[in-house]
Tab-separated table of N, CA, C and O in Angstrom:
chain	number	residue	atom	x	y	z
A	1	UNK	N	101.785	92.537	115.320
A	1	UNK	CA	102.562	92.851	114.130
A	1	UNK	C	104.055	93.036	114.584
A	1	UNK	O	104.336	93.654	115.553
A	2	UNK	N	104.980	92.441	113.837
A	2	UNK	CA	106.356	92.576	114.347
A	2	UNK	C	106.964	93.835	113.888
A	2	UNK	O	106.459	94.501	112.958
A	3	UNK	N	107.934	94.219	114.589
A	3	UNK	CA	108.535	95.604	114.316
A	3	UNK	C	109.220	95.891	112.988
A	3	UNK	O	108.970	97.047	112.431
A	4	UNK	N	109.585	94.815	112.356
A	4	UNK	CA	110.202	94.819	111.042
A	4	UNK	C	108.990	95.258	110.009
A	4	UNK	O	109.121	96.174	109.227
A	5	UNK	N	107.911	94.663	110.244
A	5	UNK	CA	106.739	94.878	109.323
A	5	UNK	C	106.233	96.382	109.528
A	5	UNK	O	105.892	96.975	108.650
A	6	UNK	N	106.110	96.686	110.738
A	6	UNK	CA	105.716	98.167	111.046
A	6	UNK	C	106.621	99.139	110.408
A	6	UNK	O	106.206	100.112	109.764
A	7	UNK	N	108.021	98.925	110.561
A	7	UNK	CA	108.901	99.976	110.051
A	7	UNK	C	108.900	99.906	108.492
A	7	UNK	O	108.958	100.951	107.814
A	8	UNK	N	108.729	98.679	107.781
A	8	UNK	CA	108.661	98.647	106.374
A	8	UNK	C	107.344	99.209	105.829
A	8	UNK	O	107.174	99.853	104.829
A	9	UNK	N	106.235	99.008	106.740
A	9	UNK	CA	104.976	99.697	106.322
A	9	UNK	C	105.211	101.256	106.279
A	9	UNK	O	104.606	101.941	105.559
A	10	UNK	N	105.756	101.624	107.438
A	10	UNK	CA	106.114	103.124	107.530
A	10	UNK	C	106.799	103.605	106.319
A	10	UNK	O	106.618	104.784	105.833
A	11	UNK	N	107.856	102.835	105.811
A	11	UNK	CA	108.524	103.243	104.648
A	11	UNK	C	107.552	103.459	103.502
A	11	UNK	O	107.676	104.460	102.783
A	12	UNK	N	106.780	102.439	103.302
A	12	UNK	CA	105.824	102.557	102.128
A	12	UNK	C	104.910	103.768	102.333
A	12	UNK	O	104.646	104.503	101.212
A	13	UNK	N	104.390	104.063	103.409
A	13	UNK	CA	103.615	105.177	103.575
A	13	UNK	C	104.336	106.492	103.308
A	13	UNK	O	103.890	107.485	102.643
A	14	UNK	N	105.455	106.568	103.881
A	14	UNK	CA	106.370	107.747	103.630
A	14	UNK	C	106.725	108.063	102.285
A	14	UNK	O	106.575	109.162	101.827
A	15	UNK	N	107.091	106.891	101.413
A	15	UNK	CA	107.340	107.138	100.000
A	15	UNK	C	106.134	107.621	99.419
A	15	UNK	O	106.026	108.395	98.427
A	16	UNK	N	104.944	106.978	99.635
A	16	UNK	CA	103.691	107.388	99.018
A	16	UNK	C	103.342	108.900	99.246
A	16	UNK	O	102.903	109.623	98.341
A	17	UNK	N	103.617	109.312	100.479
A	17	UNK	CA	103.372	110.759	100.835
A	17	UNK	C	104.425	111.613	100.066
A	17	UNK	O	103.944	112.592	99.527
A	18	UNK	N	105.600	111.085	99.989
A	18	UNK	CA	106.616	111.842	99.018
A	18	UNK	C	106.117	111.968	97.651
A	18	UNK	O	106.545	112.975	97.064
A	19	UNK	N	105.517	110.991	97.188
A	19	UNK	CA	105.106	111.087	95.825
A	19	UNK	C	103.971	112.001	95.656
A	19	UNK	O	103.786	112.770	94.643
A	20	UNK	N	102.978	112.111	96.622
A	20	UNK	CA	101.797	112.743	96.569
A	20	UNK	C	101.939	114.263	96.855
A	20	UNK	O	101.170	115.106	96.241
A	21	UNK	N	102.876	114.672	97.649
A	21	UNK	CA	103.070	115.982	98.066
A	21	UNK	C	103.825	116.830	96.959
A	21	UNK	O	104.632	116.247	96.319
A	22	UNK	N	103.459	118.098	96.895
A	22	UNK	CA	104.028	118.884	95.826
A	22	UNK	C	105.207	119.773	96.262
A	22	UNK	O	106.032	120.169	95.559
A	23	UNK	N	105.219	120.115	97.688
A	23	UNK	CA	106.324	120.992	98.204
A	23	UNK	C	107.629	120.119	98.131
A	23	UNK	O	107.689	119.082	98.625
A	24	UNK	N	108.645	120.825	97.641
A	24	UNK	CA	110.022	120.153	97.419
A	24	UNK	C	110.638	119.728	98.778
A	24	UNK	O	111.030	118.600	98.925
A	25	UNK	N	110.536	120.648	99.762
A	25	UNK	CA	111.121	120.271	101.124
A	25	UNK	C	110.414	119.145	101.710
A	25	UNK	O	111.008	118.310	102.307
A	26	UNK	N	109.030	119.129	101.665
A	26	UNK	CA	108.345	118.001	102.293
A	26	UNK	C	108.579	116.757	101.542
A	26	UNK	O	108.619	115.673	102.096
A	27	UNK	N	108.684	116.785	100.211
A	27	UNK	CA	108.990	115.511	99.486
A	27	UNK	C	110.380	114.952	99.778
A	27	UNK	O	110.470	113.834	100.012
A	28	UNK	N	111.365	115.847	99.905
A	28	UNK	CA	112.687	115.294	100.265
A	28	UNK	C	112.637	114.746	101.688
A	28	UNK	O	113.228	113.591	101.943
A	29	UNK	N	111.934	115.444	102.615
A	29	UNK	CA	111.738	114.913	103.986
A	29	UNK	C	111.088	113.668	104.081
A	29	UNK	O	111.493	112.728	104.828
A	30	UNK	N	110.001	113.459	103.277
A	30	UNK	CA	109.255	112.153	103.381
A	30	UNK	C	110.139	111.002	102.792
A	30	UNK	O	110.132	109.973	103.316
A	31	UNK	N	110.963	111.318	101.610
A	31	UNK	CA	111.765	110.289	101.165
A	31	UNK	C	112.943	109.938	102.050
A	31	UNK	O	113.366	108.700	102.209
A	32	UNK	N	113.510	111.008	102.752
A	32	UNK	CA	114.545	110.761	103.759
A	32	UNK	C	113.993	109.868	104.915
A	32	UNK	O	114.708	109.000	105.422
A	33	UNK	N	112.777	110.230	105.379
A	33	UNK	CA	112.191	109.470	106.550
A	33	UNK	C	111.964	107.987	106.072
A	33	UNK	O	112.218	107.040	106.791
A	34	UNK	N	111.467	107.766	104.766
A	34	UNK	CA	111.308	106.470	104.302
A	34	UNK	C	112.574	105.722	104.202
A	34	UNK	O	112.577	104.537	104.622
A	35	UNK	N	113.644	106.296	103.928
A	35	UNK	CA	114.951	105.658	103.719
A	35	UNK	C	115.354	105.245	105.244
A	35	UNK	O	115.818	104.107	105.344
A	36	UNK	N	115.222	106.161	106.149
A	36	UNK	CA	115.605	105.742	107.633
A	36	UNK	C	114.720	104.583	108.111
A	36	UNK	O	115.243	103.674	108.709
A	37	UNK	N	113.422	104.643	107.879
A	37	UNK	CA	112.584	103.577	108.159
A	37	UNK	C	112.923	102.230	107.612
A	37	UNK	O	112.940	101.159	108.267
A	38	UNK	N	113.326	102.285	106.327
A	38	UNK	CA	113.601	101.043	105.552
A	38	UNK	C	114.951	100.406	106.178
A	38	UNK	O	114.998	99.221	106.532
A	39	UNK	N	115.984	101.231	106.463
A	39	UNK	CA	117.210	100.792	107.061
A	39	UNK	C	116.978	100.228	108.449
A	39	UNK	O	117.585	99.296	108.792
A	40	UNK	N	116.123	101.015	109.297
A	40	UNK	CA	115.906	100.556	110.623
A	40	UNK	C	115.147	99.246	110.584
A	40	UNK	O	115.414	98.393	111.420
A	41	UNK	N	114.201	98.965	109.587
A	41	UNK	CA	113.589	97.631	109.508
A	41	UNK	C	114.552	96.576	109.186
A	41	UNK	O	114.522	95.469	109.834
A	42	UNK	N	115.554	96.868	108.303
A	42	UNK	CA	116.558	95.807	108.079
A	42	UNK	C	117.452	95.617	109.283
A	42	UNK	O	117.667	94.451	109.635
A	43	UNK	N	117.755	96.664	109.994
A	43	UNK	CA	118.591	96.498	111.155
A	43	UNK	C	117.886	95.702	112.263
A	43	UNK	O	118.492	94.817	112.929
A	44	UNK	N	116.573	96.018	112.410
A	44	UNK	CA	115.818	95.228	113.484
A	44	UNK	C	115.714	93.756	113.085
A	44	UNK	O	115.838	92.866	113.843
A	45	UNK	N	115.622	93.515	111.816
A	45	UNK	CA	115.462	92.116	111.229
A	45	UNK	C	116.810	91.378	111.476
A	45	UNK	O	116.843	90.288	111.894
A	46	UNK	N	117.784	91.962	111.168
A	46	UNK	CA	119.131	91.384	111.342
A	46	UNK	C	119.423	91.098	112.982
A	46	UNK	O	119.999	90.135	113.203
A	47	UNK	N	118.999	92.148	113.667
A	47	UNK	CA	119.270	91.932	115.169
A	47	UNK	C	118.458	90.771	115.676
A	47	UNK	O	118.960	89.937	116.499
A	48	UNK	N	117.185	90.551	115.182
A	48	UNK	CA	116.364	89.372	115.621
A	48	UNK	C	116.945	88.123	115.205
A	48	UNK	O	116.951	87.171	115.927
A	49	UNK	N	117.481	88.157	113.924
A	49	UNK	CA	118.110	86.794	113.535
A	49	UNK	C	119.405	86.542	114.384
A	49	UNK	O	119.603	85.359	114.597
A	50	UNK	N	120.110	87.582	114.622
A	50	UNK	CA	121.317	87.248	115.413
A	50	UNK	C	120.994	86.783	116.830
A	50	UNK	O	121.759	85.882	117.323
A	51	UNK	N	119.992	87.228	117.482
A	51	UNK	CA	119.529	86.745	118.741
A	51	UNK	C	119.124	85.327	118.684
A	51	UNK	O	119.484	84.544	119.548
A	52	UNK	N	118.426	84.928	117.655
A	52	UNK	CA	117.979	83.526	117.480
A	52	UNK	C	119.080	82.620	117.334
A	52	UNK	O	119.183	81.527	117.781
A	53	UNK	N	120.200	83.006	116.518
A	53	UNK	CA	121.347	82.286	116.267
A	53	UNK	C	122.108	81.945	117.503
A	53	UNK	O	122.636	80.963	117.764
A	54	UNK	N	122.116	83.004	118.375
A	54	UNK	CA	122.900	82.910	119.638
A	54	UNK	C	122.279	82.001	120.627
A	54	UNK	O	122.962	81.274	121.389
A	55	UNK	N	121.023	81.957	120.570
A	55	UNK	CA	120.280	81.008	121.468
A	55	UNK	C	120.526	79.473	121.050
A	55	UNK	O	120.577	78.672	121.881
A	56	UNK	N	120.619	79.251	119.797
A	56	UNK	CA	120.735	77.932	119.290
A	56	UNK	C	122.192	77.454	119.463
A	56	UNK	O	122.405	76.165	119.601
A	57	UNK	N	123.198	78.225	119.655
A	57	UNK	CA	124.572	77.788	119.830
A	57	UNK	C	124.881	77.406	121.292
A	57	UNK	O	124.362	77.586	122.179
């Protein structure tokens, strides 16, 4: 499984946990972790695209 898929799957799990948990601090933490994982997945995806483009040039 590629790193982008793993990070985005982690985002989904984190958001699901944020929805299911009742404690406010844990909910905010889960949503924040989800946001970080989502952005990290995008960054990894862009980095991989940039490396592929550099090899072709």
